[in-house]
Amino acid sequence: MKLETQWMGIQLKNPLVASASPLSRNLDSMKRLEDAGIGAIVMYSLFEEQITHDSYQLDHHLSYGSESYGEAVSYFPYAPGYDFGGDAYLTLLEAARNALQVPILASLNGATQGGWTEYAREMELAGASGLELNLYYLAANAEASGEEVENMMLETVRNVASTVSLPVSIKIGPWFTALPHFVRRLVAAGASGVTLFNRFYQTDFDLETLQVTAALELSRSYDLLLPLHWTAILYGQVSADIAVSGGIHCGTDALKAFMAGADAAQMTSELLVHGPERIKGILQEIAGWMEEHEYESIDQMRGSMSLRNVPDSSAFERTNYMRVLGSYKPDPTGWLK
Ligand SMILES: Cc1cc2nc3c(=O)[nH]c(=O)nc-3n(C[C@H](O)[C@H](O)[C@H](O)COP(=O)(O)O)c2cc1C
């Protein structure tokens, strides 16, 4: 049984990938991921704001002297746990490259144009096997049309992809009016793959303090259904490799992702809760299922449940929506008859 595969041309011993998260915050946990059998690691993100801040800080330092420096650092909202600058990121990447065998991808996180994209080159020089560019962006300005926002993102992809000779996967959210068309435009801009999807961490309100709050909730297997649906639609329609990120917690979840058409199955929540060693169990679940169902390789099953390969393609389209709504059966003991 062959678990080896390729993702964007990167050779993987299996398609399980640790997604960008605190799992890669230090060499020790990256080593644990490798020892447990992970196929590749995407490091946590270096954010556009961090890079811009680093260079602002340097400029401020040089221009105005150290006494005014405190103000400059105080305005930047560092993501907790990610308060390392670009240099520390590159140092860790290089150390991991030297210490581990597993492919390591670096992650850049930003959407607007600017000098920060040049960090992609530094990441390549530090030994990354590939890049993930996370385009997390909320189009909250009513003046900007969808086309303008997409064009801005595409320009950023062009900047990053033309800076490196590494494969670049673009991590996006699910809210595009015409996702397959946008993914084709990402490929034309230089992307080798897409990572589906960014999680949108919504805000909530605390009615007592009248504060806007934000809580980070880990995923459940149910969250896989959205990327699964879109992977099945994209497979065969776009020349981008697909990594599913969101809701993969067990072997069955990963197998579903491959059957939809994914080249890689990324995981964070399951590994944060159960530790890197959980990978061993998931690999066993995948291998056990494949043996029982006589699959010889991951490549053999890839895309077998995609829109282009299922006998009833309406399952992914509008007809299914009508079917699902019509399938609701009221509880016979309830009020709705
Ligand atoms: C604590 C935490 C930190 C994360 N940091 C990043 C990050 O730096 N960059 C990124 O692209 N995604 C980040 N993510 C998102 C994960 O990579 C992943 O897309 C998300 O958790 C969904 O996958 P899961 O269902 O396997 O958890 C983070 C997620 C968590 C829970």
Coordinates of N, CA and C in Angstrom, one line a residue, residues 51-267:
I51 N 6.1 42.2 9.6 CA 7.2 42.6 8.8 C 7.3 44.1 8.6
T52 N 6.1 44.6 8.3 CA 6.0 46.1 8.2 C 6.4 46.8 9.4
H53 N 6.0 46.2 10.6 CA 6.3 46.8 11.9 C 7.8 46.7 12.1
D54 N 8.4 45.5 11.8 CA 9.9 45.4 12.0 C 10.6 46.5 11.2
S55 N 10.2 46.7 10.0 CA 11.0 47.7 9.2 C 10.7 49.1 9.7
Y56 N 9.4 49.3 10.1 CA 9.0 50.6 10.7 C 9.9 50.9 11.9
Q57 N 10.0 49.8 12.7 CA 10.7 50.0 14.0 C 12.2 50.3 13.7
L58 N 12.7 49.7 12.7 CA 14.1 49.9 12.4 C 14.3 51.4 11.9
D59 N 13.4 51.8 11.1 CA 13.5 53.1 10.5 C 13.3 54.2 11.6
H60 N 12.3 53.9 12.5 CA 12.0 54.8 13.6 C 13.3 54.9 14.5
H61 N 13.9 53.8 14.7 CA 15.0 53.7 15.6 C 16.2 54.6 15.0
L62 N 16.4 54.4 13.7 CA 17.5 55.1 13.1 C 17.2 56.6 13.0
S63 N 16.0 56.9 12.7 CA 15.7 58.3 12.5 C 15.5 59.2 13.7
Y64 N 14.9 58.6 14.7 CA 14.5 59.4 15.9 C 15.2 59.1 17.2
G65 N 16.0 58.1 17.2 CA 16.6 57.7 18.5 C 15.8 56.9 19.4
S66 N 16.4 56.2 20.3 CA 15.7 55.1 21.0 C 14.6 55.6 22.0
E67 N 14.7 56.9 22.4 CA 13.7 57.3 23.4 C 12.2 57.3 22.9
S68 N 12.1 57.5 21.6 CA 10.7 57.6 21.1 C 10.2 56.2 20.6
Y69 N 11.1 55.2 20.8 CA 10.8 53.9 20.2 C 9.6 53.2 20.9
G70 N 9.5 53.4 22.2 CA 8.4 52.8 23.0 C 7.0 53.0 22.3
E71 N 6.8 54.2 21.9 CA 5.5 54.5 21.2 C 5.3 53.6 20.0
A72 N 6.3 53.5 19.2 CA 6.2 52.7 18.0 C 5.8 51.3 18.2
V73 N 6.4 50.7 19.2 CA 6.1 49.3 19.5 C 4.7 49.1 20.1
S74 N 4.2 50.1 20.8 CA 3.0 49.9 21.6 C 1.7 49.8 20.7
Y75 N 1.8 50.3 19.4 CA 0.5 50.3 18.7 C 0.3 48.9 18.0
F76 N 1.3 48.1 17.9 CA 1.1 46.9 17.0 C 0.5 45.8 17.8
P77 N -0.7 45.3 17.3 CA -1.4 44.2 18.0 C -0.8 42.9 17.7
Y78 N 0.3 42.5 18.4 CA 0.9 41.2 18.1 C -0.1 40.0 18.4
A79 N -0.1 39.1 17.5 CA -0.9 37.9 17.8 C -0.2 37.1 18.9
P80 N -1.0 36.8 20.0 CA -0.3 36.1 21.1 C 0.4 34.9 20.6
G81 N 1.5 34.7 21.1 CA 2.3 33.5 20.8 C 3.1 33.6 19.5
Y82 N 2.8 34.7 18.7 CA 3.5 34.9 17.5 C 4.3 36.1 17.5
D83 N 4.7 36.5 18.7 CA 5.4 37.8 18.7 C 6.9 37.6 18.5
F84 N 7.2 36.8 17.4 CA 8.6 36.8 17.0 C 8.6 37.6 15.7
G85 N 9.7 38.3 15.5 CA 9.8 39.0 14.2 C 10.3 38.1 13.1
G86 N 10.6 38.8 12.0 CA 11.0 38.0 10.8 C 12.4 37.3 11.0
D87 N 13.3 37.9 11.7 CA 14.6 37.2 11.9 C 14.5 35.9 12.7
A88 N 13.7 36.0 13.8 CA 13.5 34.8 14.6 C 12.8 33.7 13.8
Y89 N 11.9 34.1 12.9 CA 11.2 33.1 12.1 C 12.2 32.4 11.2
L90 N 13.0 33.2 10.5 CA 14.0 32.6 9.6 C 15.0 31.7 10.3
T91 N 15.4 32.1 11.5 CA 16.3 31.3 12.3 C 15.7 30.0 12.6
L92 N 14.5 30.0 13.0 CA 13.8 28.7 13.4 C 13.6 27.9 12.1
L93 N 13.3 28.5 11.0 CA 13.1 27.7 9.8 C 14.4 27.1 9.4
E94 N 15.5 27.8 9.5 CA 16.8 27.3 9.1 C 17.2 26.1 10.0
A95 N 17.0 26.3 11.3 CA 17.3 25.3 12.3 C 16.5 24.0 12.0
A96 N 15.2 24.2 11.7 CA 14.4 23.0 11.4 C 14.8 22.3 10.2
R97 N 15.2 23.1 9.2 CA 15.6 22.6 7.9 C 16.9 21.7 8.1
N98 N 17.8 22.2 9.0 CA 19.0 21.4 9.2 C 18.8 20.2 10.1
A99 N 17.8 20.3 11.0 CA 17.6 19.2 12.0 C 16.6 18.1 11.5
L100 N 15.7 18.4 10.6 CA 14.7 17.5 10.2 C 14.8 17.1 8.7
Q101 N 14.2 15.9 8.4 CA 14.1 15.4 7.0 C 12.9 15.9 6.3
V102 N 11.8 16.0 7.1 CA 10.5 16.2 6.5 C 10.4 17.6 5.8
P103 N 9.7 17.7 4.7 CA 9.6 19.0 4.0 C 8.9 20.1 4.9
I104 N 9.5 21.2 4.9 CA 8.9 22.3 5.7 C 8.5 23.5 4.8
L105 N 7.3 23.9 5.0 CA 6.8 25.0 4.2 C 6.7 26.2 5.1
A106 N 7.1 27.4 4.6 CA 7.0 28.6 5.4 C 5.6 29.3 5.0
S107 N 5.1 30.0 6.0 CA 3.8 30.7 5.7 C 3.9 32.2 5.9
L108 N 3.5 32.9 4.8 CA 3.4 34.3 4.9 C 1.9 34.7 4.9
N109 N 1.6 35.7 5.7 CA 0.1 36.0 5.9 C -0.1 37.5 5.7
G110 N -0.8 37.8 4.6 CA -1.1 39.2 4.3 C -1.8 39.2 3.0
A111 N -2.3 40.4 2.6 CA -3.1 40.5 1.4 C -2.8 41.7 0.6
T112 N -2.3 42.7 1.2 CA -2.1 44.0 0.4 C -0.7 44.0 -0.1
Q113 N -0.5 44.9 -1.1 CA 0.8 45.0 -1.8 C 1.8 45.7 -0.9
G114 N 3.0 45.3 -1.0 CA 4.0 46.0 -0.2 C 5.3 45.2 -0.1
G115 N 6.3 45.8 0.5 CA 7.7 45.2 0.5 C 7.7 43.9 1.3
W116 N 6.7 43.7 2.2 CA 6.7 42.5 3.0 C 6.8 41.2 2.2
T117 N 6.3 41.3 0.9 CA 6.3 40.0 0.1 C 7.8 39.6 -0.2
E118 N 8.7 40.5 -0.1 CA 10.1 40.1 -0.3 C 10.6 39.0 0.7
Y119 N 9.9 38.9 1.8 CA 10.3 37.9 2.8 C 10.2 36.5 2.2
A120 N 9.4 36.3 1.1 CA 9.3 35.0 0.5 C 10.7 34.5 0.1
R121 N 11.5 35.4 -0.5 CA 12.8 35.0 -0.9 C 13.7 34.6 0.3
E122 N 13.6 35.4 1.4 CA 14.4 35.0 2.6 C 14.0 33.6 3.0
M123 N 12.7 33.3 2.9 CA 12.2 32.0 3.4 C 12.8 30.9 2.5
E124 N 12.9 31.2 1.2 CA 13.5 30.2 0.3 C 14.9 30.0 0.6
L125 N 15.6 31.1 0.9 CA 17.1 31.0 1.2 C 17.3 30.2 2.5
A126 N 16.3 30.4 3.4 CA 16.4 29.7 4.7 C 16.1 28.2 4.6
G127 N 15.7 27.7 3.5 CA 15.5 26.3 3.3 C 14.1 25.8 3.2
A128 N 13.1 26.7 3.0 CA 11.7 26.2 2.9 C 11.6 25.3 1.6
S129 N 10.7 24.3 1.7 CA 10.5 23.5 0.5 C 9.3 24.0 -0.3
G130 N 8.6 24.9 0.3 CA 7.4 25.6 -0.4 C 6.9 26.7 0.4
L131 N 6.0 27.4 -0.1 CA 5.4 28.5 0.7 C 3.9 28.4 0.7
E132 N 3.3 28.8 1.8 CA 1.8 29.0 1.9 C 1.6 30.5 2.1
L133 N 0.8 31.1 1.2 CA 0.5 32.5 1.3 C -0.9 32.6 1.8
N134 N -1.1 33.1 3.0 CA -2.5 33.2 3.5 C -3.0 34.6 3.2
L135 N -4.1 34.6 2.4 CA -4.6 35.9 2.0 C -5.8 36.3 2.9
Y136 N -5.7 36.1 4.1 CA -6.8 36.4 5.0 C -7.2 37.9 4.9
Y137 N -8.4 38.2 4.4 CA -8.7 39.6 4.2 C -10.2 39.7 4.3
L138 N -10.7 40.8 5.0 CA -12.1 41.0 5.1 C -12.5 42.3 4.3
A139 N -13.3 42.1 3.3 CA -13.7 43.2 2.5 C -14.8 44.1 3.2
A140 N -14.3 44.8 4.2 CA -15.3 45.6 5.0 C -15.6 47.0 4.5
N141 N -14.9 47.4 3.5 CA -15.0 48.7 2.9 C -16.0 48.7 1.8
A142 N -17.1 49.4 1.9 CA -18.2 49.4 0.9 C -17.7 50.0 -0.4
E143 N -16.6 50.7 -0.4 CA -16.2 51.4 -1.6 C -15.5 50.4 -2.6
A144 N -15.0 49.3 -2.0 CA -14.2 48.3 -2.8 C -15.0 47.2 -3.4
S145 N -15.0 47.1 -4.7 CA -15.8 46.0 -5.3 C -15.1 44.7 -5.2
G146 N -15.9 43.6 -5.4 CA -15.3 42.3 -5.4 C -14.1 42.2 -6.3
E147 N -14.3 42.8 -7.5 CA -13.2 42.7 -8.5 C -11.9 43.4 -8.0
E148 N -12.1 44.5 -7.4 CA -11.0 45.3 -6.9 C -10.2 44.4 -5.8
V149 N -11.0 43.8 -4.9 CA -10.4 43.0 -3.9 C -9.6 41.9 -4.5
E150 N -10.3 41.2 -5.4 CA -9.6 40.0 -6.1 C -8.4 40.5 -6.8
N151 N -8.4 41.6 -7.5 CA -7.2 42.1 -8.2 C -6.1 42.4 -7.3
M152 N -6.4 43.0 -6.1 CA -5.4 43.3 -5.1 C -4.7 41.9 -4.7
M153 N -5.6 40.9 -4.4 CA -5.0 39.6 -3.9 C -4.2 39.0 -5.0
L154 N -4.6 39.1 -6.3 CA -3.8 38.5 -7.4 C -2.5 39.2 -7.5
E155 N -2.5 40.5 -7.3 CA -1.2 41.2 -7.5 C -0.2 40.7 -6.4
T156 N -0.8 40.5 -5.2 CA 0.1 40.0 -4.1 C 0.6 38.6 -4.4
V157 N -0.3 37.8 -5.0 CA 0.2 36.4 -5.4 C 1.3 36.5 -6.4
R158 N 1.1 37.4 -7.4 CA 2.1 37.6 -8.4 C 3.4 38.0 -7.8
N159 N 3.4 39.0 -6.9 CA 4.6 39.5 -6.3 C 5.3 38.4 -5.6
V160 N 4.6 37.6 -4.8 CA 5.2 36.5 -4.0 C 5.8 35.4 -5.0
A161 N 4.9 35.0 -5.9 CA 5.3 33.8 -6.7 C 6.4 34.2 -7.6
S162 N 6.6 35.4 -8.0 CA 7.7 35.8 -8.9 C 9.0 36.0 -8.2
T163 N 8.9 36.1 -6.9 CA 10.1 36.3 -6.0 C 10.8 35.0 -5.8
V164 N 10.1 33.9 -5.9 CA 10.7 32.6 -5.5 C 10.6 31.6 -6.6
S165 N 11.4 30.5 -6.5 CA 11.2 29.4 -7.4 C 10.5 28.2 -6.7
L166 N 10.0 28.5 -5.5 CA 9.3 27.4 -4.8 C 7.9 27.3 -5.2
P167 N 7.3 26.2 -5.0 CA 5.8 26.1 -5.2 C 5.1 26.9 -4.1
V168 N 4.0 27.6 -4.5 CA 3.3 28.5 -3.5 C 1.8 28.0 -3.5
S169 N 1.3 27.7 -2.3 CA -0.1 27.4 -2.1 C -0.8 28.6 -1.5
I170 N -2.0 29.0 -2.0 CA -2.7 30.2 -1.5 C -3.8 29.7 -0.6
K171 N -3.7 30.2 0.6 CA -4.7 29.8 1.6 C -5.8 30.9 1.6
I172 N -7.0 30.5 1.2 CA -8.1 31.5 1.1 C -9.3 31.1 1.9
G173 N -10.2 32.1 2.0 CA -11.5 31.8 2.7 C -12.5 31.3 1.6
P174 N -13.6 30.8 2.1 CA -14.6 30.2 1.1 C -15.5 31.2 0.4
W175 N -15.4 32.5 0.7 CA -16.4 33.5 0.2 C -16.0 34.2 -1.0
F176 N -16.0 33.5 -2.1 CA -15.8 34.1 -3.4 C -17.1 33.7 -4.2
T177 N -17.5 34.7 -5.0 CA -18.8 34.5 -5.8 C -18.6 33.4 -6.8
A178 N -17.4 33.3 -7.4 CA -17.1 32.3 -8.4 C -15.8 31.7 -8.1
L179 N -15.8 30.8 -7.1 CA -14.5 30.3 -6.6 C -13.6 29.6 -7.7
P180 N -14.2 28.6 -8.5 CA -13.4 28.0 -9.5 C -12.7 29.0 -10.4
H181 N -13.4 30.0 -10.8 CA -12.8 31.0 -11.7 C -11.7 31.7 -11.0
F182 N -11.9 32.1 -9.7 CA -10.8 32.8 -9.0 C -9.6 31.9 -8.8
V183 N -9.8 30.6 -8.6 CA -8.7 29.7 -8.4 C -7.9 29.6 -9.7
R184 N -8.6 29.6 -10.8 CA -7.9 29.6 -12.1 C -7.0 30.9 -12.2
R185 N -7.6 32.0 -11.8 CA -6.8 33.3 -11.8 C -5.6 33.2 -10.9
L186 N -5.8 32.6 -9.8 CA -4.6 32.4 -8.8 C -3.5 31.6 -9.5
V187 N -3.9 30.6 -10.3 CA -2.9 29.7 -11.0 C -2.2 30.6 -12.0
A188 N -3.0 31.4 -12.8 CA -2.4 32.2 -13.8 C -1.4 33.3 -13.2
A189 N -1.7 33.6 -11.9 CA -0.8 34.6 -11.2 C 0.4 33.9 -10.6
G190 N 0.5 32.6 -10.7 CA 1.7 31.9 -10.3 C 1.6 30.9 -9.2
A191 N 0.3 30.7 -8.7 CA 0.1 29.7 -7.6 C 0.2 28.3 -8.1
S192 N 0.8 27.4 -7.3 CA 0.8 26.0 -7.6 C -0.3 25.2 -6.9
G193 N -0.8 25.8 -5.9 CA -1.9 25.1 -5.1 C -2.8 26.1 -4.4
V194 N -3.9 25.5 -3.8 CA -4.7 26.3 -2.9 C -4.9 25.5 -1.7
T195 N -5.1 26.2 -0.6 CA -5.3 25.6 0.7 C -6.7 26.0 1.1
L196 N -7.7 25.1 1.3 CA -9.1 25.4 1.5 C -9.4 24.9 2.9
F197 N -9.8 25.7 3.8 CA -10.0 27.2 3.8 C -9.4 27.8 5.0
N198 N -9.3 29.1 5.0 CA -9.0 29.9 6.2 C -10.3 29.8 7.0
R199 N -10.1 29.7 8.3 CA -11.3 29.8 9.2 C -11.5 31.3 9.5
F200 N -12.8 31.7 9.5 CA -13.1 33.0 9.8 C -13.5 33.1 11.3
Y201 N -12.6 33.7 12.1 CA -12.9 33.8 13.5 C -13.8 34.9 13.8
Q202 N -15.1 34.7 13.9 CA -16.1 35.7 14.0 C -16.1 36.4 15.4
T203 N -16.5 37.6 15.4 CA -16.6 38.3 16.7 C -18.0 38.0 17.3
D204 N -18.0 38.2 18.6 CA -19.2 38.0 19.4 C -19.3 39.3 20.3
F205 N -20.5 39.5 20.9 CA -20.6 40.6 21.8 C -20.8 40.2 23.3
D206 N -20.1 40.8 24.2 CA -20.4 40.7 25.6 C -21.3 41.8 26.0
L207 N -22.6 41.4 26.3 CA -23.6 42.4 26.6 C -23.4 43.1 27.9
E208 N -22.7 42.5 28.8 CA -22.5 43.1 30.1 C -21.4 44.2 30.0
T209 N -20.3 43.9 29.3 CA -19.2 44.9 29.2 C -19.3 45.7 28.0
L210 N -20.2 45.4 27.1 CA -20.4 46.0 25.8 C -19.0 46.0 25.0
Q211 N -18.4 44.9 25.1 CA -17.1 44.7 24.4 C -17.4 43.8 23.2
V212 N -16.6 44.0 22.1 CA -16.6 43.0 21.0 C -15.6 42.0 21.4
T213 N -16.0 40.7 21.4 CA -15.1 39.7 21.8 C -14.8 38.7 20.7
A214 N -13.7 38.0 20.8 CA -13.4 37.0 19.8 C -12.8 35.8 20.5
A215 N -13.5 34.7 20.2 CA -13.0 33.4 20.9 C -12.5 32.5 19.8
L216 N -11.4 31.8 20.1 CA -10.8 30.8 19.2 C -11.4 29.5 19.6
E217 N -12.2 28.9 18.7 CA -12.7 27.6 18.9 C -12.1 26.6 18.0
L218 N -11.7 25.5 18.5 CA -11.1 24.5 17.6 C -12.2 23.8 16.8
S219 N -11.8 23.2 15.7 CA -12.8 22.6 14.8 C -13.3 21.3 15.2
R220 N -14.4 20.8 14.5 CA -14.9 19.5 14.7 C -15.0 18.9 13.3
S221 N -15.2 17.5 13.2 CA -15.2 16.9 11.9 C -16.3 17.5 11.0
Y222 N -17.4 18.1 11.6 CA -18.4 18.7 10.8 C -17.9 19.8 9.9
D223 N -16.8 20.5 10.4 CA -16.3 21.6 9.7 C -15.6 21.2 8.4
L224 N -15.4 19.9 8.2 CA -14.8 19.4 7.0 C -15.7 19.6 5.8
L225 N -17.0 19.6 6.0 CA -18.0 19.5 4.9 C -17.8 20.7 3.9
L226 N -17.5 21.8 4.4 CA -17.4 23.0 3.5 C -16.2 22.8 2.5
P227 N -14.9 22.6 3.1 CA -13.8 22.4 2.2 C -14.0 21.1 1.3
L228 N -14.7 20.1 1.9 CA -14.9 18.9 1.1 C -15.7 19.1 -0.2
H229 N -16.8 19.9 0.0 CA -17.7 20.2 -1.1 C -16.9 21.0 -2.2
W230 N -16.2 22.0 -1.8 CA -15.5 22.8 -2.8 C -14.3 22.1 -3.4
T231 N -13.7 21.2 -2.7 CA -12.6 20.4 -3.2 C -13.2 19.5 -4.3
A232 N -14.3 18.9 -4.0 CA -14.9 18.0 -5.0 C -15.3 18.8 -6.3
I233 N -15.7 20.1 -6.1 CA -16.1 20.9 -7.3 C -14.8 21.3 -8.1
L234 N -13.8 21.7 -7.3 CA -12.6 22.2 -8.0 C -11.8 21.1 -8.7
Y235 N -11.8 19.9 -8.2 CA -10.9 18.8 -8.7 C -11.2 18.6 -10.2
G236 N -10.1 18.7 -11.0 CA -10.2 18.5 -12.4 C -10.5 19.7 -13.2
Q237 N -11.0 20.8 -12.5 CA -11.4 22.0 -13.2 C -10.3 23.0 -13.1
V238 N -9.3 22.9 -12.2 CA -8.3 23.8 -12.0 C -6.9 23.1 -12.0
S239 N -5.9 23.7 -12.5 CA -4.6 23.0 -12.4 C -3.8 23.5 -11.2
A240 N -4.5 23.4 -10.0 CA -3.9 23.7 -8.7 C -4.0 22.5 -7.9
D241 N -2.9 22.2 -7.1 CA -3.0 21.1 -6.1 C -3.9 21.6 -5.0
I242 N -4.6 20.7 -4.3 CA -5.5 21.2 -3.3 C -5.1 20.6 -1.9
A243 N -5.0 21.5 -0.9 CA -4.8 21.0 0.4 C -6.0 21.4 1.2
V244 N -6.6 20.4 1.9 CA -7.8 20.7 2.7 C -7.3 21.0 4.1
S245 N -7.8 22.1 4.6 CA -7.5 22.5 6.0 C -8.8 22.9 6.7
G246 N -9.2 22.1 7.7 CA -10.4 22.4 8.4 C -11.2 21.2 8.6
G247 N -11.3 20.7 9.9 CA -12.2 19.6 10.2 C -11.6 18.2 10.0
I248 N -10.3 18.1 9.8 CA -9.8 16.7 9.6 C -9.3 16.2 11.0
H249 N -10.0 15.2 11.5 CA -9.7 14.7 12.9 C -9.4 13.2 13.0
C250 N -9.7 12.5 11.9 CA -9.4 11.0 11.9 C -9.1 10.5 10.5
G251 N -8.8 9.3 10.4 CA -8.5 8.7 9.1 C -9.7 8.8 8.1
T252 N -10.9 8.6 8.6 CA -12.0 8.7 7.7 C -12.1 10.1 7.1
D253 N -11.9 11.2 7.9 CA -11.9 12.6 7.4 C -10.9 12.8 6.3
A254 N -9.7 12.3 6.6 CA -8.6 12.4 5.6 C -9.0 11.7 4.3
L255 N -9.5 10.5 4.5 CA -9.8 9.7 3.3 C -10.9 10.4 2.4
K256 N -11.9 11.0 3.1 CA -12.9 11.8 2.4 C -12.2 12.9 1.6
A257 N -11.3 13.6 2.2 CA -10.6 14.7 1.5 C -9.9 14.2 0.3
F258 N -9.2 13.1 0.4 CA -8.5 12.5 -0.8 C -9.5 12.1 -1.9
M259 N -10.6 11.5 -1.5 CA -11.6 11.1 -2.5 C -12.3 12.3 -3.1
A260 N -12.4 13.4 -2.4 CA -12.9 14.6 -3.0 C -11.9 15.2 -4.0
G261 N -10.6 14.9 -3.8 CA -9.6 15.4 -4.8 C -8.4 16.1 -4.1
A262 N -8.3 16.0 -2.8 CA -7.2 16.7 -2.1 C -5.9 16.0 -2.3
D263 N -4.9 16.8 -2.5 CA -3.5 16.3 -2.6 C -2.9 16.2 -1.2
A264 N -3.3 17.0 -0.2 CA -2.8 16.9 1.1 C -3.9 17.2 2.1
A265 N -3.8 16.6 3.3 CA -4.8 16.8 4.3 C -4.1 17.4 5.5
Q266 N -4.5 18.7 5.8 CA -3.8 19.4 6.8 C -4.6 19.3 8.1
M267 N -3.8 19.4 9.2 CA -4.5 19.3 10.5 C -3.8 20.2 11.6

